[in-house]
Amino acid sequence: MTPRPINRRAALKGLGSISIALPLLEEWCFPALGSSSETSSAAIPVRSFNLFFGLGIPAPLQEEGFDGVLEPLKPLRDKLLIMRHVDQVRCDQSGINAHFDGASGAFTATPPQGEAKAGGASIDQLILRHHYPQGQPAGVAGTVVAGTFFRRSRVSRYVHSYRPDGTVAATMMERPRDLFDRIFGQVGQVSGQDAQQQHLKRSVLDSVVEQYKYYTGGRSPLGTSSRSKVADHLDRIREFEQRAFTLHADQADGPGRPKPSELLHGGLADPGGEGIDITLDALTTEWRLMADLYATAIQMDRVRFGALTFLAAGERIRLSGDYTYMGQKRYTFEDSRKLNASGSQGCSHEWWHQFNEKKDNEALRAHAHMKMRELAYFMQQLDGPDCVEANDKTILENMLLTISTESGDGRHNDVKRELSGVFHAITGANGRFKTGQIADLKSEGLDVYNTMLRGMGVKARLGPTDRESHEVASILA
Amino acid sequence: MSRWRSSYIGLATISLWLLVGGGLLGAKADRAEEGLLALYNFCEPSGPIIQDISGVPPSLPLRIELMQRVQREGSQIKVTGDTRIKSLALSEELVQVIKQANAFSIEAWITPGLKQQKGPARIVTLSRNGSERCFTLGQDGDAFDVRCRSTQTNANGIPSLGSKDFSIRPELTHVIYTRSPEGQLKLYLNGALNHQGHDEGTLQAWKTNVQLGLANESDGNRAWKGTYHLVALFGRALNEQEVAAHYQAGSQALDTSVAPLLVRSPEARFFDQEVAPILANHCLECHDSFHTKGGLDLSKQASAMKGSKHEAVILPGDPEGSVLWESVWHDDMPEDRPALSLEQKQVLKRWIEQGATWGLDPIDPVLFVHGHQNQENWVRRLTREEYVQTIGTTFQIDIRRQAMDILPTDARADGFSNTAYNLTVDLQHVDAYAELASIIVQKLDIKAFAGRFSKQIKFTDNDMGALIQSMGKWILRGPVQEHELFALRGITTGVAATGGSYEQAIGLVIEAMLQSPRFLYRFESQQGDGTRWPLEPHALANRVSYLLWGSSPDAALVQAAEEGLLYDSDRLKGEVTRMLEDSRAIGRSEAFLIDWLNLNRLNQLSPSAEYFPHWSPQLAKAMQEETIAFFRHLVWEQKRPLHELFNARFTFLNQALANHYQIQVQEELPLIGLQKTELTADSRRGGLLTHGSVLSIGGDEASMVARGLFMLHEVLRGVIQDPPPCVDVTPVPTGSGLSQRVIATKRIENKSCGGCHSKFEPLAFAMEQFDGLGRYQRQDRHGNLLREDGALHIPGDSTQQPYATSLELLDFIANHPRAQATLTWKIIQFAMGRPLTAEDAPAVEAIHQASMEAGGTWASLMTALITHPWFTTIQTEQPQ
């Protein structure tokens, strides 16, 4: 069964009764405290998101352009710069694993520092810190990280936004309901209280904020890393403060939260790396709800920075179901049967191991094509007529969306090729970068990312400070 | 007067052997010790704490309030600005002793910073404030001035006894003031009597609410600038001969200066931080003690300097002549691996040029997994479990159900779920903390709780302020700071302004405290000069308490901290012993066990119904409980050495688990709950590695890879890099003639795979006869006969160890120093909330050795850890 496309608002309103009242849009249009002058003057906020998909696209298949697995991106080609021949070999050190380290390298261009730490900041976080040095405007949530994924043995398989110290920028929201609560849910339990009670609760929060401010300030006894950690906590408290005391959703129309997820989550979703059985319908239904929620959050200017993941690095699922595209059945997923194996050996992951550029690679192509279809679905939610902003461009065109993945080649006879030619694509970021092209960059990911940072006006750079950088000017508009 | 202090007064020894930090430092000096009450030689290498080295309990350490106004210079401190240096606690015992003796002496070796200082500027003072004192030695203009309160003076000690004018010069000066029981007052400068007087009164007028201080009055405003070399207090009047002897002994007589704690030579640090990681990550795969390719072992200094079977490869001072550098420079090495970066090559060249000084020996690759960055200063958020325990200790309220329901799970990183850098906070946490705070206050009898701290139920500034300070010190695990008091007072005044009740105000204050960073995080002062500093008293108490109990300190530990007793090694040991008797210590140790072995993994275990039709969640639960009960019995009831966890021949079973394991028992076992069961050799079992909870780590197919990696990482502290991206890591299915061992052997024999797989798969060979859920079997489902013999390689060893049976392997592991040390390392990682690095290695090794010498038990390890300077100090950061 092909999942029926979900209209964003219909989805939100249709899932019972959602408490995102449109008047909120007005409430959320606060003066942009702490926002950059660039943001204020252009009236288009600086936004940056990382969109990750698992298992990658082998470089030879990328060469086919929109005639191959990239076909679903074709309707968006004018809004995208497809970047081929981007090498993450810096992350491909001897004896490390592309699924883990390659995934950590996506958006950071550095190998990880530990099981739950990247080698440094991800692009979005440097842009955030540069453009919003005093924090994001009131009403905007902090960094939001969400995704639909199952493999979770290491954090960098699925989290794709990292602070400069390499720690995760935000807690992963892996259920639509979690994401909904994170963005739109009521917090603080103050709505039922009388004015006096609310006033007193507010004084409690004021006191708490003061304490956090002290311990992130100049007289704090804490060191650099600790202060940064407490500062993050303070950001979350400020958001809580906004949500609890300033933003009041209209409960009358009442729609509720999304239904509980029917997919496996937590430890159950990754039973010892053995993989899980899942239908295409179940997978894409949950992903699209997640994509809808995330896109709506962006559209309502509730989120400006973060990451979204569609399937983890080294994902292990045994997918089943008919795959259609543009009304035509393209393939029938039957991983376990076609691989003639159960457990981890029956997972779609195996098609990547079996990739041979001299063969058809039909199953891999179908999986990769499906992933592109789903990424395109998310992007389309930000590219419709209701997403046009003051400069007559859509949100998709105005924001920086960086798409990447874990491994590039899939061929297993040369270590250095595994992370060579890692698929990348970016949007124009309000005219900062070229779009409408497929560019063969033949550059290191670190140089590409640092050029992107320069294009975004960010002074900070990724990677070693003493390294000679090579600007990839061809991506700049 | 306390008996113990008076007994010290009675001692008379001329030679003084100082016990500092539990070690005999042996500074002999011709000084009197009779009646010694407090002694400061200022020899701490760093930090704000000045230890009382008199050895007379209770110890009276001092704390420097503003370190930036004090310079430590060897065995002296130079006060350059306005600060306060005060005893951590009130000096009640000191006062009582002197009052009883009606006599005392103050001795100070100082260098005045200015010829003229006014106030008098306080040099040494035992006082409450600017007008209430017991005594003060001060500088008034260019003369010394001693105020001593008696029944014949006012509360300020006036009239005072001054030295002759012009007696102060900015040079090293020895000053002693004595008061005899008869009221004879003498002031000696540089060994000679300068001035004397007489006081008809007695010292019974002294109050006990005073603190010993240097360089300022207790409440400030009387700063003295200058250098302290030595300060001593005696509970008697020193005689003229003793005064002269002390002067002759000099200001350095008691110098116990030692190299700063845990500091290594720059060359050794360079090796550990820059060179060793390169060798560990790029060379030891082929050139360690086991794989001595070309006869070269680069893991040890001796073998590395000896070179390969052909030649020396490192010629100190001559990189161009060193094969090591030449081969990496020309990218000949590492063979079949990516070449070193230019930066890495330059590091090796510089190291050889500078003499190839070695550091940690041997190089243990596990120390370099996490780089050499200072990972210590990640403030630690309370984990969910710590939050629950802390609420229990603080309020006697059980919040477990609500907390586990509301608070997000703490994610695992680097093998544990309490790894500080990964304890992040999101909106959900903030919301949960607010909600939990509200629930806790609703559960609390606020009036009764507040009554523990103050009987004055008033909104007035003084009363409410005093309550917040007293209550806050308990809830926030340390003194309430002024800025916190202001913030919290804002709440109570708001309540008062709206006509709210006292209980409402206190409830909201508690809610605020429960959401404050001081409560949700374990704060330790991390600012300093970049060296290791002693922890502040409350921070040390918190560190001890969270290590032993996973919870906040109790009142006894707080009191010991405030009296400075935790700086006394013996007293600290006493606290450890006391706290280990508490049931919370058992819970904390079990929390380690659960995290280390990831026992919560069993909650998600869903083995193939085809292969394991009799599996049930209850069986998984029994497996968890088996491991915990086994641990509790061995560690806490039998108090056996920890390494016996690997081979103890008993376990805990219920009937279902016994049936699953196919263990025959004499009597029917309980259906619910577990019973201790002795194991026979037939069972092939012993220790927790043969528990279903651990064996199931191998998955349905009992993967040798998964089990071997578990053994390598968790039991032997080994390192193996992930397979390169080119490798298909999909498990090979077993089949007829293709057992897990056969598959593993093929991998080991494969040239590409064997280098790594030979290091860990043989560790699992002995467990081949246990299936994916730990059932014993002689053949697998394909009919392949299974074996239990093999040979294993322990990381760091140069040879393989053959074994015939699984029990033989378990005994070998239990008795191998590497496995024994690994337990220590894992426990300390859990204790510190971060992976350990090369910087930590010397201290951790010393702690392990001390623990083993004391029996190798949980208690001995906790004691060794807590009393080691590495634990009681913190690596500070210089302000940016």
mmCIF file with all atom_site columns, C-alpha atoms in Angstrom, chain B residues 269-396:
data_model
loop_
_atom_site.group_PDB
_atom_site.id
_atom_site.type_symbol
_atom_site.label_atom_id
_atom_site.label_alt_id
_atom_site.label_comp_id
_atom_site.label_asym_id
_atom_site.label_entity_id
_atom_site.label_seq_id
_atom_site.pdbx_PDB_ins_code
_atom_site.Cartn_x
_atom_site.Cartn_y
_atom_site.Cartn_z
_atom_site.occupancy
_atom_site.B_iso_or_equiv
_atom_site.pdbx_formal_charge
_atom_site.auth_seq_id
_atom_site.auth_comp_id
_atom_site.auth_asym_id
_atom_site.auth_atom_id
_atom_site.pdbx_PDB_model_num
ATOM 1   C CA . ARG B 1 269 ? 53.623 14.521  29.386 1.00 0.00 ? 269 ARG B CA 1
ATOM 2   C CA . PHE B 1 270 ? 54.605 15.196  25.805 1.00 0.00 ? 270 PHE B CA 1
ATOM 3   C CA . PHE B 1 271 ? 55.160 11.509  25.267 1.00 0.00 ? 271 PHE B CA 1
ATOM 4   C CA . ASP B 1 272 ? 51.865 10.570  26.930 1.00 0.00 ? 272 ASP B CA 1
ATOM 5   C CA . GLN B 1 273 ? 49.839 13.233  25.199 1.00 0.00 ? 273 GLN B CA 1
ATOM 6   C CA . GLU B 1 274 ? 51.362 13.372  21.748 1.00 0.00 ? 274 GLU B CA 1
ATOM 7   C CA . VAL B 1 275 ? 53.625 10.437  20.988 1.00 0.00 ? 275 VAL B CA 1
ATOM 8   C CA . ALA B 1 276 ? 51.986 7.482   22.709 1.00 0.00 ? 276 ALA B CA 1
ATOM 9   C CA . PRO B 1 277 ? 48.616 8.017   20.983 1.00 0.00 ? 277 PRO B CA 1
ATOM 10  C CA . ILE B 1 278 ? 50.337 7.821   17.600 1.00 0.00 ? 278 ILE B CA 1
ATOM 11  C CA . LEU B 1 279 ? 52.188 4.661   18.524 1.00 0.00 ? 279 LEU B CA 1
ATOM 12  C CA . ALA B 1 280 ? 49.056 3.154   20.083 1.00 0.00 ? 280 ALA B CA 1
ATOM 13  C CA . ASN B 1 281 ? 46.759 3.903   17.180 1.00 0.00 ? 281 ASN B CA 1
ATOM 14  C CA . HIS B 1 282 ? 49.091 3.415   14.248 1.00 0.00 ? 282 HIS B CA 1
ATOM 15  C CA . CYS B 1 283 ? 51.920 1.089   15.234 1.00 0.00 ? 283 CYS B CA 1
ATOM 16  C CA . LEU B 1 284 ? 50.921 -1.338  17.953 1.00 0.00 ? 284 LEU B CA 1
ATOM 17  C CA . GLU B 1 285 ? 48.519 -3.256  15.759 1.00 0.00 ? 285 GLU B CA 1
ATOM 18  C CA . CYS B 1 286 ? 51.626 -4.988  14.399 1.00 0.00 ? 286 CYS B CA 1
ATOM 19  C CA . HIS B 1 287 ? 54.333 -3.992  16.862 1.00 0.00 ? 287 HIS B CA 1
ATOM 20  C CA . ASP B 1 288 ? 53.009 -4.760  20.335 1.00 0.00 ? 288 ASP B CA 1
ATOM 21  C CA . SER B 1 289 ? 54.234 -7.413  22.732 1.00 0.00 ? 289 SER B CA 1
ATOM 22  C CA . PHE B 1 290 ? 52.128 -10.063 21.066 1.00 0.00 ? 290 PHE B CA 1
ATOM 23  C CA . HIS B 1 291 ? 52.522 -9.146  17.405 1.00 0.00 ? 291 HIS B CA 1
ATOM 24  C CA . THR B 1 292 ? 56.200 -8.339  17.364 1.00 0.00 ? 292 THR B CA 1
ATOM 25  C CA . LYS B 1 293 ? 56.340 -7.989  13.621 1.00 0.00 ? 293 LYS B CA 1
ATOM 26  C CA . GLY B 1 294 ? 59.916 -7.801  12.487 1.00 0.00 ? 294 GLY B CA 1
ATOM 27  C CA . GLY B 1 295 ? 60.917 -8.448  16.063 1.00 0.00 ? 295 GLY B CA 1
ATOM 28  C CA . LEU B 1 296 ? 59.854 -4.948  17.031 1.00 0.00 ? 296 LEU B CA 1
ATOM 29  C CA . ASP B 1 297 ? 57.768 -4.225  20.116 1.00 0.00 ? 297 ASP B CA 1
ATOM 30  C CA . LEU B 1 298 ? 56.988 -0.528  20.432 1.00 0.00 ? 298 LEU B CA 1
ATOM 31  C CA . SER B 1 299 ? 54.686 -0.909  23.400 1.00 0.00 ? 299 SER B CA 1
ATOM 32  C CA . LYS B 1 300 ? 57.485 -0.903  25.987 1.00 0.00 ? 300 LYS B CA 1
ATOM 33  C CA . GLN B 1 301 ? 60.387 1.458   26.389 1.00 0.00 ? 301 GLN B CA 1
ATOM 34  C CA . ALA B 1 302 ? 63.015 -1.243  26.717 1.00 0.00 ? 302 ALA B CA 1
ATOM 35  C CA . SER B 1 303 ? 61.933 -3.221  23.671 1.00 0.00 ? 303 SER B CA 1
ATOM 36  C CA . ALA B 1 304 ? 61.322 -0.093  21.606 1.00 0.00 ? 304 ALA B CA 1
ATOM 37  C CA . MET B 1 305 ? 64.800 1.198   22.321 1.00 0.00 ? 305 MET B CA 1
ATOM 38  C CA . LYS B 1 306 ? 66.262 -2.218  21.644 1.00 0.00 ? 306 LYS B CA 1
ATOM 39  C CA . GLY B 1 307 ? 64.711 -2.116  18.200 1.00 0.00 ? 307 GLY B CA 1
ATOM 40  C CA . SER B 1 308 ? 63.842 -4.750  15.641 1.00 0.00 ? 308 SER B CA 1
ATOM 41  C CA . LYS B 1 309 ? 65.641 -7.986  15.060 1.00 0.00 ? 309 LYS B CA 1
ATOM 42  C CA . HIS B 1 310 ? 67.858 -6.120  12.626 1.00 0.00 ? 310 HIS B CA 1
ATOM 43  C CA . GLU B 1 311 ? 68.627 -2.756  14.164 1.00 0.00 ? 311 GLU B CA 1
ATOM 44  C CA . ALA B 1 312 ? 67.731 -0.019  16.578 1.00 0.00 ? 312 ALA B CA 1
ATOM 45  C CA . VAL B 1 313 ? 64.820 1.961   15.232 1.00 0.00 ? 313 VAL B CA 1
ATOM 46  C CA . ILE B 1 314 ? 64.951 4.923   17.628 1.00 0.00 ? 314 ILE B CA 1
ATOM 47  C CA . LEU B 1 315 ? 68.188 6.859   18.002 1.00 0.00 ? 315 LEU B CA 1
ATOM 48  C CA . PRO B 1 316 ? 67.517 9.574   20.597 1.00 0.00 ? 316 PRO B CA 1
ATOM 49  C CA . GLY B 1 317 ? 68.513 12.962  19.218 1.00 0.00 ? 317 GLY B CA 1
ATOM 50  C CA . ASP B 1 318 ? 68.858 11.690  15.672 1.00 0.00 ? 318 ASP B CA 1
ATOM 51  C CA . PRO B 1 319 ? 65.541 11.413  13.824 1.00 0.00 ? 319 PRO B CA 1
ATOM 52  C CA . GLU B 1 320 ? 67.167 11.156  10.412 1.00 0.00 ? 320 GLU B CA 1
ATOM 53  C CA . GLY B 1 321 ? 69.104 8.160   11.636 1.00 0.00 ? 321 GLY B CA 1
ATOM 54  C CA . SER B 1 322 ? 66.039 6.581   13.242 1.00 0.00 ? 322 SER B CA 1
ATOM 55  C CA . VAL B 1 323 ? 64.286 3.944   11.178 1.00 0.00 ? 323 VAL B CA 1
ATOM 56  C CA . LEU B 1 324 ? 61.055 4.699   12.984 1.00 0.00 ? 324 LEU B CA 1
ATOM 57  C CA . TRP B 1 325 ? 60.875 8.253   11.753 1.00 0.00 ? 325 TRP B CA 1
ATOM 58  C CA . GLU B 1 326 ? 62.345 7.509   8.345  1.00 0.00 ? 326 GLU B CA 1
ATOM 59  C CA . SER B 1 327 ? 59.781 4.802   7.670  1.00 0.00 ? 327 SER B CA 1
ATOM 60  C CA . VAL B 1 328 ? 56.814 6.968   8.594  1.00 0.00 ? 328 VAL B CA 1
ATOM 61  C CA . TRP B 1 329 ? 58.262 10.006  6.846  1.00 0.00 ? 329 TRP B CA 1
ATOM 62  C CA . HIS B 1 330 ? 58.449 8.078   3.574  1.00 0.00 ? 330 HIS B CA 1
ATOM 63  C CA . ASP B 1 331 ? 55.049 6.472   4.227  1.00 0.00 ? 331 ASP B CA 1
ATOM 64  C CA . ASP B 1 332 ? 56.561 2.995   4.342  1.00 0.00 ? 332 ASP B CA 1
ATOM 65  C CA . MET B 1 333 ? 54.824 2.602   7.662  1.00 0.00 ? 333 MET B CA 1
ATOM 66  C CA . PRO B 1 334 ? 52.171 1.903   8.769  1.00 0.00 ? 334 PRO B CA 1
ATOM 67  C CA . GLU B 1 335 ? 52.115 -0.865  6.228  1.00 0.00 ? 335 GLU B CA 1
ATOM 68  C CA . ASP B 1 336 ? 48.827 -1.282  4.343  1.00 0.00 ? 336 ASP B CA 1
ATOM 69  C CA . ARG B 1 337 ? 47.284 1.479   6.402  1.00 0.00 ? 337 ARG B CA 1
ATOM 70  C CA . PRO B 1 338 ? 46.814 5.193   5.783  1.00 0.00 ? 338 PRO B CA 1
ATOM 71  C CA . ALA B 1 339 ? 49.992 7.181   6.187  1.00 0.00 ? 339 ALA B CA 1
ATOM 72  C CA . LEU B 1 340 ? 50.512 9.399   9.185  1.00 0.00 ? 340 LEU B CA 1
ATOM 73  C CA . SER B 1 341 ? 49.619 13.031  8.769  1.00 0.00 ? 341 SER B CA 1
ATOM 74  C CA . LEU B 1 342 ? 52.361 15.598  8.478  1.00 0.00 ? 342 LEU B CA 1
ATOM 75  C CA . GLU B 1 343 ? 51.548 16.783  11.968 1.00 0.00 ? 343 GLU B CA 1
ATOM 76  C CA . GLN B 1 344 ? 51.927 13.277  13.391 1.00 0.00 ? 344 GLN B CA 1
ATOM 77  C CA . LYS B 1 345 ? 55.228 12.804  11.607 1.00 0.00 ? 345 LYS B CA 1
ATOM 78  C CA . GLN B 1 346 ? 56.506 16.063  13.037 1.00 0.00 ? 346 GLN B CA 1
ATOM 79  C CA . VAL B 1 347 ? 55.528 14.969  16.524 1.00 0.00 ? 347 VAL B CA 1
ATOM 80  C CA . LEU B 1 348 ? 57.601 11.822  16.185 1.00 0.00 ? 348 LEU B CA 1
ATOM 81  C CA . LYS B 1 349 ? 60.513 13.791  14.773 1.00 0.00 ? 349 LYS B CA 1
ATOM 82  C CA . ARG B 1 350 ? 60.395 16.312  17.600 1.00 0.00 ? 350 ARG B CA 1
ATOM 83  C CA . TRP B 1 351 ? 60.195 13.558  20.176 1.00 0.00 ? 351 TRP B CA 1
ATOM 84  C CA . ILE B 1 352 ? 63.272 11.808  18.832 1.00 0.00 ? 352 ILE B CA 1
ATOM 85  C CA . GLU B 1 353 ? 65.130 15.102  18.447 1.00 0.00 ? 353 GLU B CA 1
ATOM 86  C CA . GLN B 1 354 ? 64.487 15.932  22.074 1.00 0.00 ? 354 GLN B CA 1
ATOM 87  C CA . GLY B 1 355 ? 65.860 12.653  23.326 1.00 0.00 ? 355 GLY B CA 1
ATOM 88  C CA . ALA B 1 356 ? 62.939 10.228  22.934 1.00 0.00 ? 356 ALA B CA 1
ATOM 89  C CA . THR B 1 357 ? 61.935 10.489  26.588 1.00 0.00 ? 357 THR B CA 1
ATOM 90  C CA . TRP B 1 358 ? 59.404 7.793   27.454 1.00 0.00 ? 358 TRP B CA 1
ATOM 91  C CA . GLY B 1 359 ? 56.329 8.269   29.627 1.00 0.00 ? 359 GLY B CA 1
ATOM 92  C CA . LEU B 1 360 ? 53.825 5.650   30.628 1.00 0.00 ? 360 LEU B CA 1
ATOM 93  C CA . ASP B 1 361 ? 55.390 2.255   30.285 1.00 0.00 ? 361 ASP B CA 1
ATOM 94  C CA . PRO B 1 362 ? 54.104 0.076   28.736 1.00 0.00 ? 362 PRO B CA 1
ATOM 95  C CA . ILE B 1 363 ? 51.819 1.913   26.358 1.00 0.00 ? 363 ILE B CA 1
ATOM 96  C CA . ASP B 1 364 ? 48.318 0.698   27.005 1.00 0.00 ? 364 ASP B CA 1
ATOM 97  C CA . PRO B 1 365 ? 46.151 1.529   23.969 1.00 0.00 ? 365 PRO B CA 1
ATOM 98  C CA . VAL B 1 366 ? 43.012 1.793   26.084 1.00 0.00 ? 366 VAL B CA 1
ATOM 99  C CA . LEU B 1 367 ? 44.401 4.981   27.618 1.00 0.00 ? 367 LEU B CA 1
ATOM 100 C CA . PHE B 1 368 ? 44.417 6.759   24.309 1.00 0.00 ? 368 PHE B CA 1
ATOM 101 C CA . VAL B 1 369 ? 40.966 5.987   23.050 1.00 0.00 ? 369 VAL B CA 1
ATOM 102 C CA . HIS B 1 370 ? 39.656 9.272   24.357 1.00 0.00 ? 370 HIS B CA 1
ATOM 103 C CA . GLY B 1 371 ? 42.610 11.485  23.570 1.00 0.00 ? 371 GLY B CA 1
ATOM 104 C CA . HIS B 1 372 ? 44.425 13.476  26.179 1.00 0.00 ? 372 HIS B CA 1
ATOM 105 C CA . GLN B 1 373 ? 42.066 16.385  26.617 1.00 0.00 ? 373 GLN B CA 1
ATOM 106 C CA . ASN B 1 374 ? 41.161 17.217  30.142 1.00 0.00 ? 374 ASN B CA 1
ATOM 107 C CA . GLN B 1 375 ? 37.881 15.445  30.464 1.00 0.00 ? 375 GLN B CA 1
ATOM 108 C CA . GLU B 1 376 ? 37.497 15.962  34.147 1.00 0.00 ? 376 GLU B CA 1
ATOM 109 C CA . ASN B 1 377 ? 35.596 19.179  34.282 1.00 0.00 ? 377 ASN B CA 1
ATOM 110 C CA . TRP B 1 378 ? 32.233 18.181  32.938 1.00 0.00 ? 378 TRP B CA 1
ATOM 111 C CA . VAL B 1 379 ? 29.818 19.179  35.630 1.00 0.00 ? 379 VAL B CA 1
ATOM 112 C CA . ARG B 1 380 ? 27.768 16.125  36.485 1.00 0.00 ? 380 ARG B CA 1
ATOM 113 C CA . ARG B 1 381 ? 24.005 16.287  36.297 1.00 0.00 ? 381 ARG B CA 1
ATOM 114 C CA . LEU B 1 382 ? 22.238 13.960  38.682 1.00 0.00 ? 382 LEU B CA 1
ATOM 115 C CA . THR B 1 383 ? 21.197 10.811  36.901 1.00 0.00 ? 383 THR B CA 1
ATOM 116 C CA . ARG B 1 384 ? 17.616 9.660   37.356 1.00 0.00 ? 384 ARG B CA 1
ATOM 117 C CA . GLU B 1 385 ? 18.699 7.218   40.024 1.00 0.00 ? 385 GLU B CA 1
ATOM 118 C CA . GLU B 1 386 ? 20.796 9.839   41.803 1.00 0.00 ? 386 GLU B CA 1
ATOM 119 C CA . TYR B 1 387 ? 17.877 12.249  41.693 1.00 0.00 ? 387 TYR B CA 1
ATOM 120 C CA . VAL B 1 388 ? 15.621 9.707   43.362 1.00 0.00 ? 388 VAL B CA 1
ATOM 121 C CA . GLN B 1 389 ? 18.214 8.851   45.999 1.00 0.00 ? 389 GLN B CA 1
ATOM 122 C CA . THR B 1 390 ? 19.021 12.481  46.687 1.00 0.00 ? 390 THR B CA 1
ATOM 123 C CA . ILE B 1 391 ? 15.375 13.324  47.228 1.00 0.00 ? 391 ILE B CA 1
ATOM 124 C CA . GLY B 1 392 ? 15.177 10.355  49.573 1.00 0.00 ? 392 GLY B CA 1
ATOM 125 C CA . THR B 1 393 ? 18.153 11.513  51.626 1.00 0.00 ? 393 THR B CA 1
ATOM 126 C CA . THR B 1 394 ? 17.142 15.161  51.638 1.00 0.00 ? 394 THR B CA 1
ATOM 127 C CA . PHE B 1 395 ? 13.434 14.860  52.352 1.00 0.00 ? 395 PHE B CA 1
ATOM 128 C CA . GLN B 1 396 ? 12.808 11.208  53.258 1.00 0.00 ? 396 GLN B CA 1
#
